[in-house]
mmCIF file of C-alpha atoms in Angstrom:
data_model
loop_
_atom_site.group_PDB
_atom_site.id
_atom_site.type_symbol
_atom_site.label_atom_id
_atom_site.label_comp_id
_atom_site.label_asym_id
_atom_site.label_seq_id
_atom_site.Cartn_x
_atom_site.Cartn_y
_atom_site.Cartn_z
ATOM 1 C CA MET A 1 -1.159 18.548 7.186
ATOM 2 C CA HIS A 2 -2.783 21.572 5.613
ATOM 3 C CA SER A 3 -4.299 22.689 2.361
ATOM 4 C CA ASP A 4 -2.428 25.351 0.404
ATOM 5 C CA ASN A 5 -4.871 27.447 -1.606
ATOM 6 C CA ARG A 6 -2.441 30.041 -2.904
ATOM 7 C CA CYS A 7 -3.096 28.956 -6.475
ATOM 8 C CA VAL A 8 -6.865 29.392 -6.202
ATOM 9 C CA HIS A 9 -7.802 32.863 -7.425
ATOM 10 C CA LYS A 10 -10.768 34.845 -8.687
ATOM 11 C CA LYS A 11 -11.064 35.498 -12.378
ATOM 12 C CA HIS A 12 -10.100 38.933 -13.733
ATOM 13 C CA PRO A 13 -11.988 39.214 -17.024
ATOM 14 C CA CYS A 14 -10.382 42.530 -17.991
ATOM 15 C CA LEU A 15 -6.800 41.290 -17.723
ATOM 16 C CA THR A 16 -4.810 39.461 -20.334
ATOM 17 C CA LEU A 17 -3.384 36.124 -19.345
ATOM 18 C CA PHE A 18 0.156 37.557 -19.216
ATOM 19 C CA SER A 19 -0.797 40.525 -17.054
ATOM 20 C CA LEU A 20 -2.808 38.260 -14.770
ATOM 21 C CA ILE A 21 0.262 36.066 -14.226
ATOM 22 C CA ILE A 22 2.450 39.121 -13.463
ATOM 23 C CA LEU A 23 -0.168 40.436 -11.028
ATOM 24 C CA LEU A 24 -0.387 37.130 -9.205
ATOM 25 C CA ILE A 25 3.391 36.823 -8.918
ATOM 26 C CA LEU A 26 3.634 40.362 -7.508
ATOM 27 C CA GLN A 27 0.898 39.608 -4.992
ATOM 28 C CA ASP A 28 2.475 36.301 -3.978
ATOM 29 C CA PRO A 29 5.881 35.316 -5.449
ATOM 30 C CA SER A 30 5.322 31.725 -4.365
ATOM 31 C CA PHE A 31 2.660 31.478 -7.083
ATOM 32 C CA VAL A 32 5.414 31.007 -9.657
ATOM 33 C CA GLU A 33 6.163 27.662 -7.970
ATOM 34 C CA CYS A 34 2.679 26.444 -8.857
ATOM 35 C CA LEU A 35 3.046 27.695 -12.399
ATOM 36 C CA VAL A 36 6.134 25.606 -12.986
ATOM 37 C CA ASP A 37 4.968 22.132 -12.027
ATOM 38 C CA ASP A 38 1.849 22.212 -9.838
ATOM 39 C CA LEU A 39 3.338 19.361 -7.826
ATOM 40 C CA GLU A 40 3.408 18.533 -4.137
ATOM 41 C CA SER A 41 6.452 18.473 -1.921
ATOM 42 C CA GLU A 42 7.699 14.945 -1.311
ATOM 43 C CA CYS A 43 9.055 13.280 1.810
ATOM 44 C CA SER A 44 11.839 11.255 0.205
ATOM 45 C CA GLU A 45 14.597 11.805 -2.273
ATOM 46 C CA PRO A 46 13.125 11.606 -5.779
ATOM 47 C CA ALA A 47 14.133 8.698 -7.934
ATOM 48 C CA VAL A 48 14.720 9.111 -11.645
ATOM 49 C CA ILE A 49 11.263 9.384 -13.197
ATOM 50 C CA GLN A 50 10.992 8.930 -16.912
ATOM 51 C CA THR A 51 8.964 11.832 -18.243
ATOM 52 C CA LYS A 52 9.070 10.881 -21.923
ATOM 53 C CA ARG A 53 6.494 8.313 -22.916
ATOM 54 C CA VAL A 54 7.954 5.203 -24.545
ATOM 55 C CA PRO A 55 5.717 3.721 -27.249
ATOM 56 C CA PRO A 56 5.038 0.049 -26.559
ATOM 57 C CA THR A 57 6.311 -2.545 -28.969
ATOM 58 C CA ALA A 58 4.724 -5.898 -29.728
ATOM 59 C CA ALA A 59 7.165 -8.636 -30.656
ATOM 60 C CA PHE A 60 5.740 -11.744 -29.022
ATOM 61 C CA PRO A 61 6.137 -15.032 -30.918
ATOM 62 C CA PHE A 62 2.693 -16.329 -30.012
ATOM 63 C CA ARG A 63 0.408 -18.450 -32.157
ATOM 64 C CA THR A 64 -2.563 -16.653 -33.665
ATOM 65 C CA ASP A 65 -4.644 -19.638 -34.818
ATOM 66 C CA GLY A 66 -7.698 -20.837 -32.901
ATOM 67 C CA LEU A 67 -7.304 -23.353 -30.084
ATOM 68 C CA THR A 68 -6.773 -26.960 -31.009
ATOM 69 C CA ARG A 69 -9.146 -29.669 -29.751
ATOM 70 C CA ALA A 70 -6.468 -30.841 -27.277
ATOM 71 C CA GLU A 71 -5.958 -27.317 -25.908
ATOM 72 C CA PHE A 72 -9.668 -26.749 -25.465
ATOM 73 C CA CYS A 73 -10.293 -30.121 -23.798
ATOM 74 C CA LEU A 74 -7.361 -29.910 -21.382
ATOM 75 C CA ARG A 75 -9.455 -28.421 -18.588
ATOM 76 C CA PHE A 76 -11.889 -31.376 -18.745
ATOM 77 C CA VAL A 77 -9.264 -34.165 -18.547
ATOM 78 C CA PRO A 78 -9.238 -35.778 -15.046
ATOM 79 C CA GLU A 79 -5.503 -35.222 -14.476
ATOM 80 C CA THR A 80 -5.685 -31.557 -15.397
ATOM 81 C CA SER A 81 -9.305 -30.874 -14.597
ATOM 82 C CA CYS A 82 -10.363 -27.348 -13.914
ATOM 83 C CA ILE A 83 -14.065 -27.658 -14.507
ATOM 84 C CA PRO A 84 -15.746 -24.231 -14.512
ATOM 85 C CA THR A 85 -18.686 -23.730 -12.188
ATOM 86 C CA MET A 86 -21.236 -20.982 -12.648
ATOM 87 C CA PHE A 87 -24.292 -20.418 -10.463
ATOM 88 C CA GLY A 88 -23.919 -23.903 -8.991
ATOM 89 C CA THR A 89 -23.832 -25.647 -12.384
ATOM 90 C CA VAL A 90 -20.740 -27.751 -13.108
ATOM 91 C CA TYR A 91 -19.874 -27.703 -16.808
ATOM 92 C CA GLU A 92 -18.368 -31.166 -17.231
ATOM 93 C CA PHE A 93 -17.531 -32.471 -20.701
ATOM 94 C CA ASP A 94 -16.602 -36.164 -20.534
ATOM 95 C CA ASN A 95 -16.856 -36.595 -24.298
ATOM 96 C CA CYS A 96 -14.785 -33.513 -25.145
ATOM 97 C CA HIS A 97 -12.072 -35.196 -27.245
ATOM 98 C CA ASN A 98 -14.580 -37.189 -29.301
ATOM 99 C CA ALA A 99 -17.284 -34.550 -29.525
ATOM 100 C CA THR A 100 -18.353 -33.078 -32.837
ATOM 101 C CA ASP A 101 -17.707 -29.429 -33.639
ATOM 102 C CA SER A 102 -21.387 -28.679 -33.105
ATOM 103 C CA GLU A 103 -21.339 -30.408 -29.704
ATOM 104 C CA ILE A 104 -18.337 -28.337 -28.654
ATOM 105 C CA ARG A 105 -19.978 -25.099 -29.734
ATOM 106 C CA ALA A 106 -23.155 -26.069 -27.880
ATOM 107 C CA HIS A 107 -21.206 -26.404 -24.627
ATOM 108 C CA PRO A 108 -21.471 -23.322 -22.348
ATOM 109 C CA TRP A 109 -17.733 -22.714 -22.788
ATOM 110 C CA GLY A 110 -17.564 -23.898 -26.385
ATOM 111 C CA SER A 111 -16.984 -20.466 -27.909
ATOM 112 C CA SER A 112 -13.561 -20.291 -26.244
ATOM 113 C CA ILE A 113 -12.185 -22.692 -28.843
ATOM 114 C CA GLU A 114 -12.190 -19.750 -31.239
ATOM 115 C CA LYS A 115 -9.736 -17.834 -29.043
ATOM 116 C CA THR A 116 -6.081 -17.629 -30.016
ATOM 117 C CA TYR A 117 -4.995 -17.780 -26.357
ATOM 118 C CA ILE A 118 -5.712 -20.108 -23.454
ATOM 119 C CA ASP A 119 -7.786 -18.554 -20.694
ATOM 120 C CA PHE A 120 -7.217 -20.571 -17.519
ATOM 121 C CA ASP A 121 -8.975 -19.713 -14.272
ATOM 122 C CA CYS A 122 -8.612 -22.664 -11.918
ATOM 123 C CA ILE A 123 -9.905 -21.659 -8.509
ATOM 124 C CA TRP A 124 -8.778 -23.156 -5.221
ATOM 125 C CA LYS A 125 -6.563 -25.832 -6.765
ATOM 126 C CA THR A 126 -3.458 -26.865 -4.817
ATOM 127 C CA ARG A 127 0.034 -25.952 -5.946
ATOM 128 C CA LYS A 128 0.690 -29.575 -6.897
ATOM 129 C CA HIS A 129 -2.416 -29.773 -9.088
ATOM 130 C CA MET A 130 -1.749 -26.398 -10.702
ATOM 131 C CA THR A 131 1.819 -27.440 -11.495
ATOM 132 C CA VAL A 132 0.513 -30.523 -13.301
ATOM 133 C CA ILE A 133 -1.781 -28.255 -15.322
ATOM 134 C CA THR A 134 0.898 -25.727 -16.298
ATOM 135 C CA LYS A 135 3.350 -28.492 -17.226
ATOM 136 C CA ALA A 136 0.701 -29.923 -19.548
ATOM 137 C CA LEU A 137 0.006 -26.483 -21.027
ATOM 138 C CA GLY A 138 3.675 -25.686 -21.547
ATOM 139 C CA GLY A 139 4.435 -29.077 -23.044
ATOM 140 C CA MET A 140 1.462 -29.033 -25.387
ATOM 141 C CA SER A 141 1.632 -25.430 -26.587
ATOM 142 C CA PRO A 142 4.889 -23.635 -25.695
ATOM 143 C CA THR A 143 4.086 -20.706 -28.021
ATOM 144 C CA ARG A 144 0.433 -20.271 -27.048
ATOM 145 C CA ALA A 145 -0.356 -17.101 -25.087
ATOM 146 C CA LEU A 146 -1.887 -17.757 -21.672
ATOM 147 C CA THR A 147 -4.024 -15.798 -19.249
ATOM 148 C CA ILE A 148 -4.114 -17.312 -15.780
ATOM 149 C CA ALA A 149 -5.727 -16.590 -12.417
ATOM 150 C CA LEU A 150 -4.055 -17.738 -9.200
ATOM 151 C CA TYR A 151 -5.554 -17.587 -5.733
ATOM 152 C CA ASP A 152 -3.661 -16.629 -2.600
ATOM 153 C CA HIS A 153 -3.730 -19.110 0.257
ATOM 154 C CA ALA A 154 -2.414 -19.063 3.811
ATOM 155 C CA ASP A 155 -1.419 -22.738 3.612
ATOM 156 C CA ASP A 156 1.918 -22.827 1.804
ATOM 157 C CA GLN A 157 1.206 -26.234 0.241
ATOM 158 C CA ARG A 158 -1.960 -24.897 -1.339
ATOM 159 C CA LEU A 159 -0.450 -21.588 -2.430
ATOM 160 C CA ALA A 160 -0.531 -21.541 -6.238
ATOM 161 C CA ILE A 161 1.233 -18.169 -6.499
ATOM 162 C CA HIS A 162 4.553 -19.978 -6.650
ATOM 163 C CA LYS A 163 7.498 -20.451 -9.020
ATOM 164 C CA ASP A 164 6.735 -24.181 -9.354
ATOM 165 C CA VAL A 165 3.379 -23.310 -10.943
ATOM 166 C CA ILE A 166 4.570 -20.545 -13.237
ATOM 167 C CA GLU A 167 7.871 -22.034 -14.431
ATOM 168 C CA PRO A 168 6.454 -24.298 -17.205
ATOM 169 C CA VAL A 169 4.553 -21.366 -18.766
ATOM 170 C CA ARG A 170 6.702 -18.434 -17.644
ATOM 171 C CA ASN A 171 7.206 -17.027 -21.155
ATOM 172 C CA GLN A 172 3.575 -17.607 -22.185
ATOM 173 C CA VAL A 173 1.757 -15.623 -19.493
ATOM 174 C CA ILE A 174 0.392 -12.358 -20.881
ATOM 175 C CA GLN A 175 -2.181 -11.770 -18.136
ATOM 176 C CA LEU A 176 -1.911 -12.687 -14.454
ATOM 177 C CA SER A 177 -4.760 -12.223 -11.979
ATOM 178 C CA THR A 178 -4.109 -12.777 -8.271
ATOM 179 C CA PHE A 179 -7.184 -12.988 -6.069
ATOM 180 C CA TYR A 180 -8.263 -13.342 -2.439
ATOM 181 C CA CYS A 181 -5.390 -11.963 -0.399
ATOM 182 C CA THR A 182 -4.642 -13.943 2.746
ATOM 183 C CA SER A 183 -1.758 -11.638 3.648
ATOM 184 C CA PRO A 184 -0.848 -8.029 2.859
ATOM 185 C CA ASN A 185 2.266 -9.190 0.974
ATOM 186 C CA ILE A 186 0.631 -10.696 -2.101
ATOM 187 C CA THR A 187 2.713 -8.621 -4.548
ATOM 188 C CA ALA A 188 5.867 -9.924 -2.856
ATOM 189 C CA LYS A 189 4.589 -13.463 -3.511
ATOM 190 C CA VAL A 190 4.200 -12.570 -7.186
ATOM 191 C CA TYR A 191 7.772 -11.259 -7.248
ATOM 192 C CA ALA A 192 9.015 -14.501 -5.646
ATOM 193 C CA MET A 193 7.602 -16.461 -8.607
ATOM 194 C CA GLY A 194 10.362 -14.988 -10.735
ATOM 195 C CA PRO A 195 10.315 -12.882 -13.917
ATOM 196 C CA LEU A 196 7.306 -12.732 -16.210
ATOM 197 C CA PRO A 197 8.986 -11.383 -19.352
ATOM 198 C CA ASN A 198 5.888 -11.144 -21.569
ATOM 199 C CA LEU A 199 3.284 -10.133 -19.002
ATOM 200 C CA LEU A 200 1.040 -7.352 -20.343
ATOM 201 C CA HIS A 201 -1.732 -7.140 -17.762
ATOM 202 C CA PHE A 202 -1.472 -7.580 -13.989
ATOM 203 C CA GLN A 203 -4.691 -7.601 -11.966
ATOM 204 C CA LEU A 204 -5.077 -7.909 -8.207
ATOM 205 C CA GLY A 205 -8.077 -7.869 -5.934
ATOM 206 C CA LEU A 206 -10.993 -9.492 -4.108
ATOM 207 C CA ASP A 207 -10.771 -9.078 -0.339
ATOM 208 C CA CYS A 208 -7.364 -7.386 -0.497
ATOM 209 C CA GLN A 209 -7.096 -4.821 2.291
ATOM 210 C CA GLY A 210 -4.087 -3.043 3.766
ATOM 211 C CA LEU A 211 -1.526 -4.205 1.215
ATOM 212 C CA ILE A 212 2.212 -3.664 1.700
ATOM 213 C CA ILE A 213 3.786 -2.937 -1.674
ATOM 214 C CA ARG A 214 7.439 -2.667 -2.623
ATOM 215 C CA LYS A 215 8.961 -1.273 -5.786
ATOM 216 C CA ALA A 216 10.806 -4.530 -6.496
ATOM 217 C CA ASP A 217 7.508 -6.439 -6.556
ATOM 218 C CA PHE A 218 6.890 -5.249 -10.135
ATOM 219 C CA SER A 219 10.484 -5.355 -11.390
ATOM 220 C CA GLY A 220 9.967 -8.738 -13.077
ATOM 221 C CA MET A 221 7.284 -7.337 -15.415
ATOM 222 C CA PRO A 222 9.271 -5.269 -17.950
ATOM 223 C CA GLN A 223 6.551 -5.370 -20.628
ATOM 224 C CA VAL A 224 3.529 -4.715 -18.410
ATOM 225 C CA ARG A 225 1.061 -2.235 -19.948
ATOM 226 C CA VAL A 226 -1.814 -2.387 -17.479
ATOM 227 C CA ILE A 227 -1.853 -2.661 -13.672
ATOM 228 C CA GLN A 228 -5.280 -2.713 -12.045
ATOM 229 C CA PHE A 229 -6.226 -3.193 -8.399
ATOM 230 C CA ILE A 230 -9.905 -4.106 -8.304
ATOM 231 C CA SER A 231 -12.722 -4.675 -5.839
ATOM 232 C CA ALA A 232 -11.888 -1.808 -3.484
ATOM 233 C CA THR A 233 -8.348 -2.890 -2.688
ATOM 234 C CA THR A 234 -6.675 -0.644 -0.100
ATOM 235 C CA ILE A 235 -2.992 0.050 0.546
ATOM 236 C CA ALA A 236 -1.372 0.395 3.962
ATOM 237 C CA GLU A 237 2.197 0.953 2.751
ATOM 238 C CA MET A 238 3.685 1.582 -0.672
ATOM 239 C CA GLU A 239 7.400 2.103 -1.201
ATOM 240 C CA PRO A 240 8.143 5.510 -2.768
ATOM 241 C CA TYR A 241 8.554 5.475 -6.550
ATOM 242 C CA THR A 242 6.914 2.115 -7.089
ATOM 243 C CA PHE A 243 5.792 1.873 -10.763
ATOM 244 C CA THR A 244 8.096 4.706 -11.895
ATOM 245 C CA ASP A 245 10.553 2.396 -13.699
ATOM 246 C CA LEU A 246 7.893 0.524 -15.696
ATOM 247 C CA ASN A 247 8.576 2.188 -19.033
ATOM 248 C CA ASN A 248 5.767 0.445 -20.940
ATOM 249 C CA LEU A 249 3.034 1.092 -18.363
ATOM 250 C CA GLN A 250 -0.015 2.713 -19.967
ATOM 251 C CA ILE A 251 -2.839 2.206 -17.443
ATOM 252 C CA LEU A 252 -2.524 2.371 -13.654
ATOM 253 C CA THR A 253 -5.690 2.107 -11.575
ATOM 254 C CA LEU A 254 -5.378 1.322 -7.873
ATOM 255 C CA GLU A 255 -9.021 1.992 -6.963
ATOM 256 C CA ALA A 256 -11.061 0.266 -9.633
ATOM 257 C CA GLN A 257 -14.468 -0.860 -8.337
ATOM 258 C CA ILE A 258 -14.141 1.183 -5.165
ATOM 259 C CA VAL A 259 -17.711 2.154 -6.049
ATOM 260 C CA ASP A 260 -18.889 -1.140 -4.528
ATOM 261 C CA VAL A 261 -17.963 -0.157 -0.993
ATOM 262 C CA LEU A 262 -18.851 3.494 -1.473
ATOM 263 C CA TYR A 263 -22.318 2.354 -2.467
ATOM 264 C CA THR A 264 -22.489 0.240 0.683
ATOM 265 C CA SER A 265 -21.770 3.349 2.713
ATOM 266 C CA ALA A 266 -24.220 5.463 0.738
ATOM 267 C CA VAL A 267 -27.161 3.114 1.133
ATOM 268 C CA LYS A 268 -26.367 2.744 4.823
ATOM 269 C CA ASP A 269 -26.475 6.523 5.262
ATOM 270 C CA HIS A 270 -29.814 6.584 3.475
ATOM 271 C CA GLY A 271 -31.258 3.660 5.396
ATOM 272 C CA HIS A 272 -31.648 1.539 2.296
ATOM 273 C CA ALA A 273 -32.747 -2.055 2.801
ATOM 274 C CA LEU A 274 -29.810 -3.370 0.756
ATOM 275 C CA ALA A 275 -27.219 -1.900 3.099
ATOM 276 C CA ARG A 276 -24.718 -4.598 4.006
ATOM 277 C CA GLY A 277 -23.578 -3.183 7.324
ATOM 278 C CA SER A 278 -21.198 -0.401 8.233
ATOM 279 C CA LEU A 279 -17.760 -0.163 6.654
ATOM 280 C CA PRO A 280 -14.775 -0.291 9.008
ATOM 281 C CA ASP A 281 -13.052 2.982 9.760
ATOM 282 C CA TYR A 282 -9.717 1.611 8.557
ATOM 283 C CA PHE A 283 -11.097 1.236 5.037
ATOM 284 C CA PHE A 284 -11.810 4.963 4.751
ATOM 285 C CA GLU A 285 -8.528 5.875 6.417
ATOM 286 C CA ARG A 286 -6.484 3.758 4.002
ATOM 287 C CA ALA A 287 -8.377 5.117 1.006
ATOM 288 C CA ARG A 288 -7.919 8.696 2.269
ATOM 289 C CA ARG A 289 -4.164 8.277 2.708
ATOM 290 C CA LEU A 290 -3.633 7.458 -0.954
ATOM 291 C CA HIS A 291 -5.135 10.841 -1.817
ATOM 292 C CA CYS A 292 -4.016 13.040 1.049
ATOM 293 C CA ASP A 293 -1.189 11.530 3.083
ATOM 294 C CA CYS A 294 2.286 12.992 2.804
ATOM 295 C CA SER A 295 3.857 9.580 2.220
ATOM 296 C CA PHE A 296 1.955 9.198 -1.062
ATOM 297 C CA ALA A 297 2.819 12.635 -2.490
ATOM 298 C CA TRP A 298 5.290 10.998 -4.895
ATOM 299 C CA PHE A 299 2.467 8.859 -6.304
ATOM 300 C CA ARG A 300 0.164 11.800 -6.947
ATOM 301 C CA ASN A 301 3.016 13.694 -8.607
ATOM 302 C CA PHE A 302 3.764 10.630 -10.743
ATOM 303 C CA LEU A 303 0.180 10.591 -12.045
ATOM 304 C CA LYS A 304 0.283 14.328 -12.739
ATOM 305 C CA LYS A 305 3.472 13.898 -14.747
ATOM 306 C CA LYS A 306 1.963 10.985 -16.685
ATOM 307 C CA PRO A 307 -1.725 11.822 -17.161
ATOM 308 C CA TYR A 308 -2.129 9.104 -19.792
ATOM 309 C CA LEU A 309 -1.975 6.525 -16.971
ATOM 310 C CA THR A 310 -5.472 7.571 -15.902
ATOM 311 C CA ALA A 311 -6.896 8.273 -19.357
ATOM 312 C CA ALA A 312 -9.895 6.494 -20.854
ATOM 313 C CA ARG A 313 -8.932 3.578 -23.110
ATOM 314 C CA ASN A 314 -11.064 1.068 -24.965
ATOM 315 C CA ALA A 315 -10.379 -2.670 -24.948
ATOM 316 C CA GLY A 316 -7.655 -3.477 -27.468
ATOM 317 C CA ASN A 317 -6.719 0.181 -27.792
ATOM 318 C CA LEU A 318 -3.210 -0.397 -26.441
ATOM 319 C CA LEU A 319 -2.258 -3.809 -27.708
ATOM 320 C CA THR A 320 -3.703 -7.072 -28.992
ATOM 321 C CA VAL A 321 -2.166 -10.524 -29.127
ATOM 322 C CA GLY A 322 -4.245 -12.507 -31.588
ATOM 323 C CA SER A 323 -7.792 -12.293 -30.245
ATOM 324 C CA PHE A 324 -6.605 -11.160 -26.795
ATOM 325 C CA LYS A 325 -7.241 -7.489 -26.157
ATOM 326 C CA LEU A 326 -5.762 -5.533 -23.321
ATOM 327 C CA PRO A 327 -8.746 -4.489 -21.188
ATOM 328 C CA GLU A 328 -10.274 -1.064 -21.115
ATOM 329 C CA SER A 329 -9.041 1.360 -18.492
ATOM 330 C CA ASN A 330 -12.494 1.483 -16.884
ATOM 331 C CA ILE A 331 -12.182 5.255 -16.703
ATOM 332 C CA ARG A 332 -14.676 7.717 -18.079
ATOM 333 C CA ALA A 333 -13.995 11.159 -19.406
ATOM 334 C CA PRO A 334 -14.000 14.031 -16.869
ATOM 335 C CA GLY A 335 -17.412 15.480 -16.231
ATOM 336 C CA SER A 336 -19.282 12.374 -17.383
ATOM 337 C CA SER A 337 -20.171 11.267 -13.847
ATOM 338 C CA ALA A 338 -23.118 12.714 -11.997
ATOM 339 C CA ASN A 339 -22.675 14.455 -8.658
ATOM 340 C CA VAL A 340 -23.023 11.591 -6.198
ATOM 341 C CA THR A 341 -24.059 13.935 -3.405
ATOM 342 C CA ALA A 342 -27.255 14.616 -5.356
ATOM 343 C CA LEU A 343 -28.275 10.958 -5.515
ATOM 344 C CA THR A 344 -31.676 10.316 -4.004
ATOM 345 C CA ARG A 345 -32.810 7.218 -2.153
ATOM 346 C CA ARG A 346 -34.613 6.122 -5.299
ATOM 347 C CA ASP A 347 -31.389 6.558 -7.291
ATOM 348 C CA LEU A 348 -29.561 4.342 -4.840
ATOM 349 C CA GLU A 349 -32.183 1.646 -5.299
ATOM 350 C CA ASN A 350 -31.254 1.528 -8.988
ATOM 351 C CA VAL A 351 -28.067 -0.543 -8.951
ATOM 352 C CA ASP A 352 -27.501 -0.115 -12.700
ATOM 353 C CA LEU A 353 -27.679 3.640 -12.295
ATOM 354 C CA PHE A 354 -25.273 4.034 -9.392
ATOM 355 C CA GLN A 355 -22.570 2.033 -11.121
ATOM 356 C CA HIS A 356 -22.270 4.834 -13.656
ATOM 357 C CA GLN A 357 -22.001 7.615 -11.092
ATOM 358 C CA TRP A 358 -18.626 7.076 -9.420
ATOM 359 C CA PRO A 359 -15.441 7.284 -11.500
ATOM 360 C CA PRO A 360 -12.742 4.743 -10.573
ATOM 361 C CA VAL A 361 -10.159 7.531 -10.218
ATOM 362 C CA LEU A 362 -11.367 9.866 -7.516
ATOM 363 C CA SER A 363 -10.883 13.601 -7.016
ATOM 364 C CA VAL A 364 -10.787 14.170 -3.269
ATOM 365 C CA ASN A 365 -10.893 17.339 -1.203
ATOM 366 C CA CYS A 366 -8.333 16.665 1.519
ATOM 367 C CA ALA A 367 -9.764 19.367 3.750
ATOM 368 C CA LEU A 368 -12.888 17.242 4.223
ATOM 369 C CA ASP A 369 -13.484 13.781 5.647
ATOM 370 C CA PHE A 370 -13.101 10.951 3.161
ATOM 371 C CA ASN A 371 -16.484 9.374 2.522
ATOM 372 C CA TRP A 372 -18.704 8.556 -0.420
ATOM 373 C CA ARG A 373 -19.720 12.213 -0.810
ATOM 374 C CA ASN A 374 -16.122 13.403 -1.135
ATOM 375 C CA THR A 375 -15.174 11.655 -4.354
ATOM 376 C CA GLN A 376 -15.609 14.292 -7.061
ATOM 377 C CA ALA A 377 -14.059 17.452 -5.651
ATOM 378 C CA GLY A 378 -12.698 18.528 -9.024
ATOM 379 C CA ASN A 379 -13.735 18.464 -12.649
ATOM 380 C CA LYS A 380 -10.693 16.479 -13.761
ATOM 381 C CA PHE A 381 -9.007 13.291 -12.629
ATOM 382 C CA SER A 382 -6.708 14.099 -9.770
ATOM 383 C CA TYR A 383 -5.469 12.677 -6.513
ATOM 384 C CA ASN A 384 -5.306 16.061 -4.848
ATOM 385 C CA THR A 385 -5.945 19.763 -5.256
ATOM 386 C CA ALA A 386 -3.393 21.946 -6.980
ATOM 387 C CA CYS A 387 -0.332 23.011 -4.974
ATOM 388 C CA TYR A 388 -1.204 20.927 -1.959
ATOM 389 C CA ASN A 389 2.154 21.226 -0.186
ATOM 390 C CA LEU A 390 2.778 19.190 2.928
ATOM 391 C CA ASP A 391 5.230 19.510 5.800
ATOM 392 C CA CYS A 392 6.802 16.059 5.967
#
């Protein structure tokens, strides 16, 4: 593995752009290669990559009225209970069906009745219980859009990422979040659930390290617009040309919230009292490979060919379904992040400040070790330096 710096040159202020190009080609004919595509060499035969952006279409037959009393109260019914807990407080609502409008709005989750979609996050429930819930949802409101969070589990009987759970609401799911990976094959479990024809947003994360990802894992999501891996998810293996056939994909972020662990490393290096212990070497190695390893060259080329996948987007900018808005891309414009290497110990003590320093799409110098300092090597979003050709 080596860095190819043939495209890095000093400025010639007295030359026109055309004459500068001619001069560079005469000095090094290989420079013309960089002019054409600025891409890396790849280790596998390229698949067909769609280079023309397909505008997304919205033709979902979902209801756009606010939730009914029955839809809102479903999570509080004993048979389908999914009582939210926050900071140790259990938000029960025994009188939900008979409550007045003012009593509903006074409940901590009362404002959700104004939504035009059902937002269902039912943590740690068994597959059997979750299937009862989705059957009730599908039977009550077959045309109501649904966002749902499912948790991975090593015990197959408790695993809610399963076709039995999703079948009653298969056509209603517009957002799927899969959390707490107990195995590296969580995306394969999602694929095994079967097709999700109207899914717009797929989110994965929380303690998900060393994932093994296959191209087929996303083939059942033809409408997906946003794919986000959060909470410092790392990838051990990713089949070449994964994501390249998702014609409606508009946002792809595989390192969202990586700042959390980079901050852990930074405060440790600075001896900060909040340091939560050293990060394992494998975390940095897996993160480095996405940016610098030969096997991921196809992925970096894919992002260069489709720069809109890592562009800043506001919530609802891509698509809305009633009051549901596709989330923001969580990416800031180039140059808006401070140089993290200049952060002082006092800066690191300011948690609100550091969260605005690291961009979720990193620019890494592959000639250096991957650590929290080596995250902003360039002034634009990139997964590598220009013309970084590798011998595979």
